[in-house]
Structure formats: structure tokens, C-alpha cells
Short mmCIF file of C-alpha atoms and ligand atoms in Angstrom, two decimals:
data_model
loop_
_atom_site.label_atom_id
_atom_site.label_comp_id
_atom_site.label_asym_id
_atom_site.label_seq_id
_atom_site.Cartn_x
_atom_site.Cartn_y
_atom_site.Cartn_z
CA MET J 1 -0.07 0.06 0.52
CA ALA J 2 1.29 3.54 -0.83
CA ARG J 3 0.64 6.61 0.77
CA HIS J 4 -0.41 9.44 -1.67
CA ILE J 5 -1.67 12.96 0.16
CA VAL J 6 -4.61 14.16 -0.59
CA ALA J 7 -5.55 17.46 0.72
CA ALA J 8 -4.66 19.58 2.62
CA VAL J 9 -6.60 19.67 6.52
CA ASP J 10 -8.19 22.14 5.61
CA GLU J 11 -9.56 21.97 2.44
CA ILE J 12 -12.41 19.15 3.92
CA PRO J 13 -14.25 21.03 6.85
CA PRO J 14 -16.31 18.73 8.72
CA GLY J 15 -19.37 17.55 7.51
CA GLY J 16 -17.25 17.83 4.07
CA ARG J 17 -16.30 15.57 1.78
CA ARG J 18 -14.22 15.44 -1.17
CA LEU J 19 -13.87 13.66 -4.01
CA VAL J 20 -9.72 12.90 -5.12
CA GLU J 21 -7.79 10.57 -7.47
CA ALA J 22 -4.57 8.63 -6.04
CA ASP J 23 -2.79 4.57 -7.79
CA GLY J 24 -5.84 5.72 -10.24
CA LYS J 25 -9.06 4.96 -7.67
CA LYS J 26 -12.12 7.26 -7.48
CA ILE J 27 -11.69 8.03 -3.82
CA VAL J 28 -14.20 9.90 -1.50
CA VAL J 29 -13.05 12.09 1.95
CA PHE J 30 -15.27 12.27 3.95
CA ASN J 31 -13.96 14.23 7.51
CA LEU J 32 -16.07 13.19 10.00
CA GLY J 33 -15.86 15.57 13.16
CA GLY J 34 -12.20 15.47 12.32
CA GLU J 35 -11.62 12.42 12.26
CA PHE J 36 -11.44 11.60 7.69
CA PHE J 37 -11.87 8.66 5.92
CA ALA J 38 -11.52 7.28 2.65
CA LEU J 39 -14.48 4.93 0.79
CA LEU J 40 -14.63 4.33 -3.51
CA ASP J 41 -16.42 6.43 -4.77
CA ARG J 42 -18.63 3.37 -6.14
CA CYS J 43 -21.13 2.07 -5.31
CA PRO J 44 -20.99 -2.12 -4.19
CA HIS J 45 -24.77 -2.00 -6.44
CA GLN J 46 -25.55 -0.17 -9.20
CA GLY J 47 -21.73 1.45 -9.73
CA SER J 48 -23.18 5.26 -9.15
CA ALA J 49 -20.88 7.80 -7.73
CA LEU J 50 -20.98 7.60 -3.84
CA SER J 51 -19.70 11.48 -3.44
CA GLY J 52 -23.03 12.88 -4.12
CA GLY J 53 -25.01 11.05 -1.81
CA ILE J 54 -26.41 12.73 0.77
CA LEU J 55 -25.78 11.75 4.76
CA CYS J 56 -27.12 10.86 6.98
CA GLY J 57 -27.32 9.54 9.93
CA LEU J 58 -29.19 5.55 11.59
CA THR J 59 -32.26 6.09 13.07
CA LEU J 60 -32.20 2.10 14.54
CA SER J 61 -35.69 1.22 16.47
CA ASP J 62 -36.48 -1.74 18.99
CA GLU J 63 -40.13 -1.60 17.91
CA PRO J 64 -41.64 -0.32 15.87
CA GLY J 65 -42.95 3.26 17.11
CA LYS J 66 -40.07 3.28 18.89
CA TYR J 67 -36.56 5.58 17.03
CA HIS J 68 -34.24 6.28 17.82
CA PHE J 69 -32.12 8.76 15.60
CA SER J 70 -27.34 8.75 16.10
CA ARG J 71 -24.70 9.17 14.38
CA ALA J 72 -25.55 12.33 12.65
CA GLY J 73 -24.27 12.86 9.03
CA GLU J 74 -22.32 9.18 9.55
CA MET J 75 -24.27 6.93 6.89
CA VAL J 76 -23.04 7.93 3.18
CA ARG J 77 -26.90 7.44 0.44
CA CYS J 78 -25.34 6.12 -2.76
CA PRO J 79 -27.67 9.16 -5.21
CA TRP J 80 -28.90 6.40 -6.98
CA HIS J 81 -30.93 3.57 -4.94
CA ASN J 82 -30.43 4.83 -1.93
CA TRP J 83 -27.94 1.74 0.21
CA GLU J 84 -26.89 3.27 2.80
CA PHE J 85 -23.11 3.13 4.17
CA ASP J 86 -21.11 3.33 7.58
CA ILE J 87 -18.43 6.31 6.19
CA ARG J 88 -16.29 4.13 8.75
CA THR J 89 -16.41 1.89 7.41
CA GLY J 90 -17.96 1.46 3.88
CA LYS J 91 -20.01 -1.29 5.00
CA SER J 92 -23.74 -0.85 3.91
CA TRP J 93 -26.55 -1.21 6.77
CA PHE J 94 -28.95 -3.74 4.88
CA ASP J 95 -26.26 -6.83 4.85
CA PRO J 96 -22.77 -5.94 6.60
CA GLN J 97 -21.04 -8.84 5.41
CA ARG J 98 -21.44 -9.15 2.16
CA THR J 99 -21.79 -5.70 0.81
CA LYS J 100 -19.69 -3.02 1.54
CA VAL J 101 -18.13 -0.32 -0.84
CA ARG J 102 -14.25 -0.70 -0.49
CA ALA J 103 -12.61 1.62 2.38
CA PHE J 104 -8.85 2.82 2.43
CA PRO J 105 -6.82 3.55 6.23
CA ALA J 106 -6.91 7.83 6.10
CA HIS J 107 -5.95 9.76 8.75
CA VAL J 108 -4.02 13.72 8.92
CA GLU J 109 0.43 14.46 9.28
CA ALA J 110 2.12 17.97 9.40
CA GLY J 111 3.69 18.57 6.54
CA ALA J 112 6.50 19.15 8.25
CA ALA J 113 7.25 14.36 8.64
CA LEU J 114 5.88 14.65 5.40
CA VAL J 115 8.36 15.80 3.51
CA GLU J 116 10.57 13.34 4.52
CA GLY J 117 8.84 10.95 2.68
CA PRO J 118 8.18 8.26 1.30
CA TYR J 119 4.27 9.56 0.13
CA GLN J 120 3.14 10.44 -2.84
CA ALA J 121 1.72 14.20 -3.51
CA GLU J 122 0.23 14.21 -6.88
CA THR J 123 -1.77 17.40 -6.82
CA PHE J 124 0.16 20.54 -5.40
CA PRO J 125 3.29 20.61 -3.49
CA VAL J 126 3.11 20.16 1.64
CA LYS J 127 4.24 22.96 3.17
CA ILE J 128 6.25 22.24 6.55
CA GLU J 129 4.01 24.32 8.56
CA ALA J 130 0.72 22.32 7.05
CA ASP J 131 -1.11 19.18 8.03
CA TYR J 132 -2.83 16.51 5.23
CA VAL J 133 -4.81 14.34 4.69
CA VAL J 134 -3.37 10.45 3.62
CA VAL J 135 -4.78 7.90 2.25
CA GLU J 136 -3.13 4.87 2.16
CA VAL J 137 -4.18 3.22 -1.62
CA MET B 1 -29.59 -9.35 -4.76
CA ASN B 2 -27.68 -9.09 -8.11
CA ILE B 3 -24.07 -7.57 -7.11
CA ILE B 4 -21.86 -7.30 -10.33
CA ARG B 5 -18.89 -5.46 -11.17
CA PRO B 6 -20.07 -2.10 -11.28
CA ILE B 7 -19.49 0.26 -14.19
CA ALA B 8 -18.86 4.47 -13.79
CA ALA B 9 -17.67 4.72 -17.54
CA PRO B 10 -19.91 5.16 -20.53
CA GLY B 11 -20.93 1.80 -22.29
CA ARG B 12 -23.70 -0.11 -23.83
CA PRO B 13 -24.26 -3.93 -22.82
CA ALA B 14 -22.14 -6.06 -25.02
CA ALA B 15 -25.86 -8.38 -25.07
CA ALA B 16 -27.46 -6.31 -26.65
CA THR B 17 -27.16 -7.69 -30.20
CA LEU B 18 -30.88 -7.64 -31.26
CA GLY B 19 -30.30 -3.62 -30.43
CA LEU B 20 -31.07 -1.54 -26.20
CA VAL B 21 -34.35 -0.51 -25.99
CA ASP B 22 -35.56 1.63 -23.29
CA CYS B 23 -39.10 1.27 -23.02
CA ASP B 24 -39.76 3.42 -19.89
CA ILE B 25 -37.24 7.26 -20.00
CA HIS B 26 -39.81 9.82 -17.81
CA PRO B 27 -39.10 13.84 -20.04
CA ARG B 28 -40.50 16.19 -17.62
CA CYS B 29 -41.73 20.02 -18.06
CA ALA B 30 -38.46 22.70 -17.25
CA ASP B 31 -41.97 24.54 -17.21
CA LEU B 32 -45.43 24.58 -17.47
CA GLY B 33 -45.33 27.31 -20.28
CA GLU B 34 -43.50 24.46 -22.00
CA TYR B 35 -47.38 23.18 -22.88
CA ARG B 36 -49.20 26.69 -23.53
CA PRO B 37 -48.39 26.11 -27.54
CA PHE B 38 -50.29 23.11 -28.11
CA MET B 39 -53.77 24.38 -25.46
CA THR B 40 -56.87 26.14 -26.62
CA ASP B 41 -56.62 30.17 -24.24
CA ALA B 42 -59.96 28.56 -21.75
CA MET B 43 -58.00 25.19 -21.34
CA TRP B 44 -54.73 27.41 -20.71
CA HIS B 45 -57.07 29.84 -18.50
CA ARG B 46 -58.84 27.40 -16.80
CA LEU B 47 -54.72 25.37 -15.91
CA THR B 48 -53.53 28.42 -14.38
CA THR B 49 -56.47 29.68 -13.10
CA TYR B 50 -58.25 26.16 -11.41
CA GLY B 51 -55.26 23.40 -11.56
CA ILE B 52 -54.56 19.97 -12.00
CA HIS B 53 -55.79 18.02 -9.06
CA ALA B 54 -55.74 14.77 -8.63
CA ARG B 55 -58.12 12.36 -8.67
CA HIS B 56 -57.11 11.74 -4.67
CA GLY B 57 -59.21 13.45 -2.18
CA PHE B 58 -57.78 16.91 -0.16
CA HIS B 59 -54.18 15.92 -2.20
CA LYS B 60 -51.57 18.08 -2.88
CA GLY B 61 -49.02 16.61 -4.32
CA TYR B 62 -47.14 13.63 -3.73
CA PRO B 63 -49.36 10.90 -0.77
CA PHE B 64 -46.37 9.91 0.38
CA PRO B 65 -42.91 11.04 0.10
CA LYS B 66 -40.79 9.59 -2.85
CA ALA B 67 -36.93 7.92 -1.35
CA ALA B 68 -35.50 11.36 -3.24
CA PRO B 69 -36.34 14.42 -4.49
CA LEU B 70 -39.03 14.83 -7.84
CA ALA B 71 -38.32 11.19 -6.92
CA SER B 72 -34.55 11.19 -9.43
CA ARG B 73 -31.45 10.21 -9.16
CA ARG B 74 -29.24 12.76 -7.11
CA ASP B 75 -27.15 13.30 -10.32
CA ALA B 76 -29.96 13.71 -12.53
CA TRP B 77 -30.10 18.41 -11.90
CA GLY B 78 -28.30 19.71 -15.32
CA PRO B 79 -25.78 21.72 -15.85
CA GLN B 80 -27.62 24.77 -14.37
CA GLY B 81 -29.85 23.00 -12.54
CA GLN B 82 -32.38 22.00 -15.04
CA PRO B 83 -35.00 19.78 -14.00
CA PRO B 84 -34.49 16.12 -14.06
CA ALA B 85 -34.50 14.74 -17.49
CA SER B 86 -35.87 17.93 -18.92
CA ASP B 87 -33.61 19.32 -20.63
CA LEU B 88 -32.85 16.74 -24.07
CA GLY B 89 -29.20 17.61 -24.18
CA PHE B 90 -27.91 16.39 -20.97
CA VAL B 91 -31.43 13.13 -21.50
CA GLN B 92 -28.60 12.63 -24.49
CA LYS B 93 -25.50 13.03 -22.73
CA GLN B 94 -25.93 11.64 -19.41
CA PHE B 95 -27.98 8.80 -20.89
CA LEU B 96 -28.95 8.03 -24.36
CA ASP B 97 -25.22 8.39 -25.14
CA HIS B 98 -23.31 6.97 -22.21
CA TYR B 99 -25.47 3.95 -21.86
CA GLY B 100 -25.55 3.81 -26.21
CA LEU B 101 -29.41 3.71 -26.62
CA ASP B 102 -30.93 2.76 -29.96
CA ILE B 103 -34.09 3.13 -28.99
CA GLY B 104 -36.41 5.13 -26.17
CA VAL B 105 -39.83 4.83 -25.33
CA LEU B 106 -41.27 8.40 -23.49
CA ASN B 107 -43.70 7.96 -19.94
CA PRO B 108 -44.82 11.71 -19.86
CA LEU B 109 -45.86 10.77 -15.33
CA GLN B 110 -46.68 14.11 -13.82
CA PRO B 111 -47.92 17.21 -15.01
CA SER B 112 -50.27 14.71 -17.83
CA GLY B 113 -53.27 15.21 -17.27
CA GLN B 114 -54.08 11.93 -16.86
CA GLY B 115 -57.00 11.29 -14.08
CA ASP B 116 -57.45 14.61 -13.72
CA VAL B 117 -61.32 14.98 -11.61
CA ASN B 118 -61.41 17.83 -14.28
CA ASP B 119 -62.65 15.69 -18.32
CA GLU B 120 -61.66 18.42 -20.32
CA LEU B 121 -58.08 19.81 -18.81
CA SER B 122 -57.58 16.33 -18.54
CA ALA B 123 -58.13 15.96 -22.17
CA ALA B 124 -56.47 19.30 -23.29
CA LEU B 125 -53.61 18.69 -21.55
CA ALA B 126 -53.30 15.05 -22.80
CA HIS B 127 -53.48 16.10 -25.97
CA ALA B 128 -50.99 19.42 -24.72
CA VAL B 129 -48.23 16.93 -23.75
CA ASN B 130 -48.07 14.46 -26.99
CA GLU B 131 -47.35 17.81 -28.95
CA TRP B 132 -44.42 18.72 -26.98
CA GLN B 133 -43.30 14.64 -26.57
CA LEU B 134 -42.23 15.10 -30.46
CA ALA B 135 -41.98 19.47 -30.98
CA HIS B 136 -39.40 18.66 -27.55
CA TRP B 137 -38.17 15.24 -27.18
CA VAL B 138 -38.70 13.18 -31.00
CA ASP B 139 -38.49 15.96 -33.29
CA HIS B 140 -34.90 16.50 -32.39
CA ASP B 141 -33.67 13.20 -31.01
CA ALA B 142 -34.88 10.52 -34.02
CA ARG B 143 -33.55 7.87 -31.08
CA LEU B 144 -36.92 8.34 -29.02
CA ARG B 145 -40.74 7.54 -29.47
CA ALA B 146 -43.72 9.01 -27.89
CA SER B 147 -46.43 7.31 -26.41
CA ILE B 148 -49.52 8.86 -26.45
CA VAL B 149 -51.57 9.97 -22.93
CA VAL B 150 -54.61 10.15 -22.96
CA PRO B 151 -57.11 11.57 -20.57
CA TYR B 152 -58.52 7.88 -19.59
CA GLU B 153 -61.11 7.88 -17.68
CA ASP B 154 -63.23 9.86 -20.16
CA ALA B 155 -62.33 6.77 -22.73
CA VAL B 156 -63.93 8.54 -26.05
CA ALA B 157 -61.82 11.64 -25.97
CA SER B 158 -59.68 9.02 -25.47
CA ALA B 159 -60.34 6.91 -28.38
CA ALA B 160 -60.33 10.65 -30.19
CA GLU B 161 -56.81 11.52 -29.21
CA ILE B 162 -56.33 8.26 -30.39
CA ARG B 163 -57.32 8.45 -33.65
CA LYS B 164 -55.51 11.29 -33.70
CA ARG B 165 -52.64 9.74 -34.28
CA ALA B 166 -53.01 7.35 -36.71
CA GLY B 167 -50.44 5.89 -38.75
CA ASP B 168 -48.27 9.20 -36.80
CA GLY B 169 -44.30 6.32 -36.71
CA ARG B 170 -43.32 9.15 -33.84
CA PHE B 171 -45.76 7.08 -31.44
CA CYS B 172 -45.51 3.96 -30.33
CA GLN B 173 -48.17 2.81 -27.82
CA VAL B 174 -51.22 4.61 -25.60
CA LEU B 175 -50.51 4.79 -21.20
CA LEU B 176 -52.18 4.21 -19.33
CA MET B 177 -51.79 3.86 -15.63
CA SER B 178 -51.95 1.28 -13.16
CA ARG B 179 -54.27 3.62 -10.61
CA THR B 180 -57.91 3.71 -12.16
CA SER B 181 -60.81 4.90 -11.13
CA GLU B 182 -62.07 1.39 -12.03
CA PRO B 183 -60.94 -1.84 -13.12
CA LEU B 184 -58.38 -0.90 -16.85
CA GLY B 185 -61.37 -4.41 -18.45
CA ARG B 186 -63.96 -2.32 -17.78
CA LYS B 187 -66.56 -1.82 -20.69
CA ARG B 188 -66.66 1.80 -20.15
CA TYR B 189 -62.40 2.22 -20.94
CA TRP B 190 -63.31 -0.30 -23.78
CA PRO B 191 -63.38 2.54 -27.22
CA ILE B 192 -59.79 3.17 -25.93
CA TYR B 193 -58.80 -1.17 -26.93
CA GLU B 194 -60.73 -0.42 -30.44
CA ALA B 195 -59.08 2.87 -31.40
CA ALA B 196 -55.81 1.32 -30.07
CA ALA B 197 -56.89 -2.07 -31.78
CA GLU B 198 -58.03 0.39 -35.27
CA VAL B 199 -54.63 2.59 -35.23
CA GLY B 200 -52.21 -0.84 -34.43
CA LEU B 201 -50.64 0.37 -30.61
CA PRO B 202 -49.80 -2.10 -28.50
CA ILE B 203 -51.69 -0.38 -24.50
CA GLY B 204 -48.51 0.75 -21.40
CA ILE B 205 -50.17 0.59 -17.93
CA HIS B 206 -47.58 2.34 -16.07
CA ALA B 207 -47.02 1.55 -12.28
CA PHE B 208 -48.77 4.49 -10.47
CA GLY B 209 -51.20 6.73 -11.05
CA PHE B 210 -54.63 7.76 -9.14
CA SER B 211 -57.45 5.45 -8.94
CA GLY B 212 -59.55 8.04 -5.65
CA ASN B 213 -59.09 4.84 -4.09
CA ALA B 214 -56.69 3.75 -1.59
CA MET B 215 -54.14 2.23 -2.66
CA THR B 216 -53.68 -1.13 -1.34
CA ASN B 217 -56.15 -3.12 -0.79
CA GLY B 218 -56.32 -2.95 2.89
CA GLY B 219 -56.84 0.52 2.60
CA TRP B 220 -53.67 3.99 2.62
CA PRO B 221 -50.96 2.51 3.80
CA SER B 222 -47.80 4.48 5.95
CA PHE B 223 -44.54 4.68 4.36
CA TYR B 224 -43.47 4.86 0.62
CA VAL B 225 -42.01 1.27 1.43
CA GLU B 226 -45.63 0.30 0.81
CA GLU B 227 -46.37 1.74 -1.81
CA VAL B 228 -43.97 1.33 -4.18
CA GLN B 229 -44.00 -2.18 -3.61
CA GLU B 230 -47.87 -1.24 -4.00
CA HIS B 231 -48.40 -1.48 -7.83
CA ALA B 232 -47.57 -5.31 -8.41
CA THR B 233 -51.21 -5.52 -7.02
CA SER B 234 -52.54 -2.50 -8.80
CA ALA B 235 -50.87 -4.05 -11.90
CA GLN B 236 -52.44 -7.62 -10.79
CA ALA B 237 -56.23 -6.15 -10.18
CA GLN B 238 -55.45 -4.79 -13.19
CA VAL B 239 -53.97 -7.61 -15.73
CA ALA B 240 -57.37 -10.19 -14.15
CA SER B 241 -59.75 -7.30 -15.34
CA PHE B 242 -58.14 -7.51 -19.34
CA VAL B 243 -58.52 -10.90 -19.26
CA VAL B 244 -61.95 -12.08 -17.07
CA GLU B 245 -64.07 -9.42 -18.91
CA GLY B 246 -63.06 -10.47 -22.27
CA VAL B 247 -61.02 -7.74 -23.14
CA PHE B 248 -58.87 -9.89 -25.19
CA GLU B 249 -61.25 -11.70 -26.76
CA ARG B 250 -63.45 -9.15 -28.26
CA PHE B 251 -59.75 -7.02 -28.91
CA PRO B 252 -57.64 -10.35 -30.50
CA SER B 253 -55.05 -7.63 -31.92
CA LEU B 254 -54.28 -6.33 -28.50
CA LYS B 255 -51.27 -6.89 -26.21
CA ILE B 256 -50.59 -4.16 -23.02
CA VAL B 257 -47.12 -4.30 -21.92
CA MET B 258 -46.85 -3.10 -17.04
CA ILE B 259 -44.20 -1.47 -17.13
CA GLU B 260 -42.41 -0.76 -13.27
CA CYS B 261 -44.59 -3.46 -12.05
CA GLY B 262 -42.62 -6.20 -10.73
CA PHE B 263 -43.25 -9.22 -12.38
CA GLY B 264 -42.19 -11.95 -10.11
CA TRP B 265 -46.38 -12.15 -9.44
CA MET B 266 -46.53 -12.76 -13.00
CA PRO B 267 -47.13 -16.80 -11.96
CA SER B 268 -49.06 -16.48 -9.19
CA ILE B 269 -51.93 -15.13 -10.84
CA GLY B 270 -51.39 -17.40 -13.20
CA TRP B 271 -52.05 -19.98 -11.93
CA ARG B 272 -54.60 -18.62 -9.48
CA LEU B 273 -56.93 -17.71 -11.97
CA ASP B 274 -56.83 -21.39 -14.21
CA ASN B 275 -57.55 -22.94 -10.37
CA ASN B 276 -60.67 -20.39 -10.69
CA TRP B 277 -61.92 -20.59 -14.46
CA LYS B 278 -62.32 -24.39 -13.48
CA ARG B 279 -64.54 -24.44 -11.13
CA LEU B 280 -66.29 -21.00 -12.13
CA ARG B 281 -65.89 -20.99 -15.87
CA ASP B 282 -69.41 -20.85 -16.29
CA GLU B 283 -70.05 -17.20 -14.17
CA VAL B 284 -67.16 -16.53 -17.15
CA PRO B 285 -68.46 -18.02 -20.43
CA HIS B 286 -66.80 -15.70 -23.17
CA LEU B 287 -63.54 -16.48 -21.48
CA LYS B 288 -62.91 -19.86 -24.32
CA ARG B 289 -59.77 -20.93 -22.89
CA ALA B 290 -57.83 -20.66 -19.56
CA PRO B 291 -57.28 -17.56 -17.92
CA SER B 292 -53.22 -17.61 -18.58
CA GLU B 293 -53.86 -18.56 -22.03
CA TYR B 294 -55.62 -14.56 -22.94
CA MET B 295 -51.67 -13.81 -19.99
CA ARG B 296 -49.29 -15.81 -22.19
CA GLU B 297 -50.55 -13.55 -24.93
CA HIS B 298 -50.93 -10.80 -24.32
CA VAL B 299 -49.43 -8.93 -21.99
CA TYR B 300 -46.24 -7.96 -21.84
CA VAL B 301 -43.77 -6.87 -18.92
CA SER B 302 -41.09 -4.83 -18.32
CA THR B 303 -37.90 -4.66 -15.99
CA GLN B 304 -37.91 -2.21 -14.02
CA PRO B 305 -37.22 -2.00 -10.89
CA ILE B 306 -36.82 -5.64 -11.66
CA GLU B 307 -37.02 -8.63 -8.33
CA GLU B 308 -33.94 -9.38 -6.99
CA PRO B 309 -34.00 -12.81 -5.46
CA ALA B 310 -30.92 -15.08 -3.94
CA LYS B 311 -31.04 -17.09 -5.62
CA GLY B 312 -31.30 -16.53 -9.85
CA GLU B 313 -32.91 -19.32 -10.82
CA HIS B 314 -35.88 -18.15 -9.07
CA LEU B 315 -35.59 -14.76 -11.63
CA LEU B 316 -35.01 -17.20 -13.71
CA ASP B 317 -38.35 -19.48 -13.17
CA ALA B 318 -40.70 -16.61 -12.59
CA MET B 319 -38.99 -15.41 -16.57
CA GLU B 320 -39.54 -18.52 -17.90
CA TRP B 321 -43.06 -18.41 -16.66
CA ILE B 322 -43.36 -15.56 -18.65
CA GLY B 323 -41.87 -15.81 -21.50
CA TRP B 324 -38.65 -14.92 -22.58
CA ASP B 325 -39.78 -12.95 -25.74
CA ARG B 326 -42.39 -11.14 -22.91
CA ILE B 327 -39.40 -9.16 -21.42
CA LEU B 328 -38.30 -5.86 -21.57
CA TYR B 329 -35.66 -3.32 -20.47
CA ALA B 330 -36.66 -0.61 -18.91
CA SER B 331 -34.24 2.20 -16.67
CA ASP B 332 -36.62 3.94 -14.91
CA TYR B 333 -34.90 7.51 -16.53
CA PRO B 334 -33.93 9.89 -14.73
CA HIS B 335 -36.20 7.78 -11.86
CA TRP B 336 -34.57 7.79 -8.68
CA ASP B 337 -34.97 3.66 -8.81
CA PHE B 338 -33.28 3.59 -12.07
CA ASP B 339 -31.53 0.44 -13.92
CA ASP B 340 -28.23 0.39 -15.55
CA PRO B 341 -28.40 -1.83 -18.36
CA ARG B 342 -25.17 -3.85 -17.85
CA ILE B 343 -25.45 -4.63 -14.49
CA ALA B 344 -29.55 -4.33 -13.68
CA ILE B 345 -29.82 -7.36 -15.89
CA PRO B 346 -28.22 -10.52 -14.59
CA SER B 347 -25.68 -12.21 -16.84
CA PHE B 348 -26.80 -15.74 -15.24
CA ILE B 349 -29.54 -15.07 -17.73
CA PRO B 350 -28.12 -16.49 -20.75
CA ALA B 351 -27.20 -14.76 -23.58
CA GLU B 352 -30.00 -14.67 -26.29
CA LYS B 353 -31.99 -14.08 -23.88
CA ARG B 354 -30.45 -11.19 -22.32
CA ALA B 355 -29.69 -9.80 -26.23
CA ALA B 356 -34.24 -10.69 -26.41
CA ILE B 357 -34.90 -8.85 -23.39
CA PHE B 358 -32.96 -6.05 -24.65
CA GLY B 359 -34.11 -5.21 -28.37
CA GLY B 360 -35.63 -8.15 -29.65
CA ASN B 361 -38.95 -8.24 -27.68
CA ALA B 362 -39.15 -4.67 -27.33
CA ARG B 363 -38.80 -4.37 -31.59
CA ASN B 364 -41.40 -6.98 -31.96
CA PHE B 365 -43.57 -5.63 -29.55
CA TYR B 366 -44.03 -2.00 -30.69
CA ARG B 367 -42.92 -2.84 -34.01
CA LEU B 368 -39.61 -0.69 -34.49
S1 LIG W 1 -26.68 2.28 -7.32
FE1 LIG W 1 -26.01 2.53 -5.26
S2 LIG W 1 -27.91 1.82 -4.11
FE2 LIG W 1 -27.98 1.18 -6.64
#
């Protein structure tokens, strides 16, 4: 797995997302309250681009009529048939073991550490004083 | 669930060797003013003063929430924010060219005037929508065909609209909805079938519409997920009505296609009707054959949204019963439950049968 620098941290605000390309793959990077997650930008159902989906939370129910809403903004719904995927894991809600979108490890690194390598910054120069999102592909 | 390799790049299904025909595309006007040139002053006045009123109490907007805005794919808005399937250039780019479609059948839904409580407005709007399909779509892209939208609750006016289009190859079917104020086999609708048979066009029956009755036999459901599964039951009632009322005895050349209604229910109603017909034949002596024989001669189905059973052979069994020559590919573009032709028709269906579904069957059905 190569590590790719895909964006400066302040380019993807909390709740935001960005479509990037690394190793020839389209990858959508989400910021959930300062934590970053990267998913392949391709729904496992019929291939629509998940980067165009809305974010939602998780509504669960113990019994008909009782609903609990949680994890606001942590699920992405496919822009076509509305399948829900957990942004943290890439797993679908309805069949988490078998139906999932590929997830890539993502984390933040300081520019000062990154200039040492071995990283691949494909699209922009890295500044020592800034922080960057790194995705392992 | 058929999980198959997703494809984002343009391209058409390799199995579409007999052409790629989509029998369900939903064009939409960006603005009602697009209909103005095709309406009289009086009917334009009625439309803009009193509005459109579905046969449906206290109803404004959708009775159930849709899964997505305008029930559409979230990527279906044009670059300038045009509503889904309202701009030919964008439809060509995102859909017709992208999948390499050979022929696409337009099924305008709302606002089309179908099922309006006011018969005159219903007829005027249906006529305008037919002219609009030609002027805005079919005359600019030879791949497209129009449907004759008819004010079906007024069968005489519907027949007149059908006869106006006689011999015009730009129209390939007469369009009805699956929820009508009475079952479609009833005699009050027969002038529609008489005119369709006369001009040699089949009938397309698309899910939705407003009957004035609750959407399920048990009353009003609570959720959209119930509404969309109900299409199968309204379709069953319509198919049974066509068969049992003797429509196909009276109009032996008539063919119908159930669009967006699913099809897994077809074998079941065939079996049940046959079973009951053996016992109750005397009640319906106008039927000369078993009900399923009429179904297998006159009733076609479209694929989208295709059933996705866990075991592929269950899908094959249902398709086998219906008949491999009577299943037509449909995309439902631009709606949210759209089916990508390269993925939705699973590859465990033998290639020559997929070829028939993609193109051959529609060419025969619509005489394209
Ligand atoms: S393509 Fe994503 S849910 Fe169907």
C-alpha cells in the first residue's frame, strides 16, 4: 500500500467531503468531526458515485413506533437507490458482512513529517507548517 | 441481490446484440409554459387559474414521500440546475449516449393531465403533452418515441386522441396508469382499446396514477416503501380485469405491457386464475380459454425495478413462466430507482435471452 497525500486538512471541513484520485482510483474522503475516512467512489450495487450522495444518520428502532436517531452525518446514501453505507467502515447497513464499499485507511499528518517521504503528493506541493490528509491505497 | 461489477464509464451491454431499447423514460417539462403553444386560451386559463387536481381527496403533491427529490437520481439535475429529464442535451449526454441506447420510449408522468378530476382539462393536457413530446423531444432525436397520453377516465376523448395519431410512427403505444377509477377491463374503457387496435398500437400501463381509492386493498398504508410495493398488486388487479372481462376476446390483436410493476407475481395470478376458472368457468362463459393463455399471449412486462432474489434461479423461473419473448428492458431514467442496463439484467440469464430482453422483444412488441 502506498501512502497518498490527497488534500490539506482545511480543504475538507467537518461534515465535508472531497473526491480525490489516488493510484488511478476515484476515492471520496469524508471529514467526520475531524476524523477522516476514505471510500471508493463507487457503489457496489450498480456503480453510482457515492460522492454525490447525501449524508444521513442512523435511525434504529427497538419496536414499531419507537425510533432512535444517532450518528448524524455518519452514513452516506447512494444517489441512485439510496443504499446506506457507514462512512467509518464502508459497510452497508442492510448486509454489512457481504455488501460493502471498499474503505481505505486515512489519517492526518503534519507537513513537516511528510516532506521526509515516502509519500506521494500527486497534485500539490506540501508545506511544512500545514497538516494533510493521507490515504493508504 | 445481484451484486455485479459496477461500471461508471460509458458503454452499452455487450449482450444487446439485437439493439438496446428502453421502454420507460420519463421526460418532464421544466415549466408548464412549455405546454402553452398546444393549448387553447380557455384551457390554458383553466390550468393556470384552477390547476391540476388528481382524483384523490385533499391531495397536493405526492401522497407519500418519495425516496429522493422529484423521485429522481441525485445526479439527474442538469448543469444549470434543470430539473431531471427536462433538457434534451443533458438527457443525451447522461443517458442516451452514455449507454448507447438505440431506441427510448417516452412515458410522461406528471404533469400530464391523466386522471385529472376535470375531464376537459385532462383531455387538453394529454393532447398538449403529446404535441410537446414531438416538439421538444422526438423531432430532435430520432432515437426517441412518444407515447399517446390519453385522458383515460374519458374513454371517448381518449379514443379521439388516439385516432388523431393514427399512422404517425413517432408514437409507439397508448399510455395508461395502473391506478384508475375502475379496473381497466371494464367496458367504460373499451373505446380506448378499440381505437388502439384500430391504429395498431399496444397499450403501456405504467405504475402510479390516482384512482380515488386507497392504494392498497387493505386501505391507506403508512410508508412509501408500501406504496412502491403496491404497484405489484394494482398491476395484478388490472391484468386480471383485462383477462376476465374478455377484453382480449373482443380485441384479439391487443397487447399490453405492465411497466414498473415488477413481474414476480405473474405466475401466481396465472395459477390462481386458472384454478378458479376451472371451477367458475360458467360465470364467465365469454372466456374461451384458460386465463393464463390470454396472459401469455397478450401481457408483456418490463424489467425495472427488477426483482433481485438471492437465488438467481427464482428469477429465471418467473421469467420462464412469463415467456422470454415477453420481457422488455426498462431503465426508468431519471428516477431514483433507475436500472443500469449493464448491471440490472444479470449475466446468469443466457446471452440470447438477454439480447431479447434488451432489444428483440421491444422491437416485436412496438414494431420498431
Ligand atoms: S447504485 Fe448505489 S444503491 Fe444502487
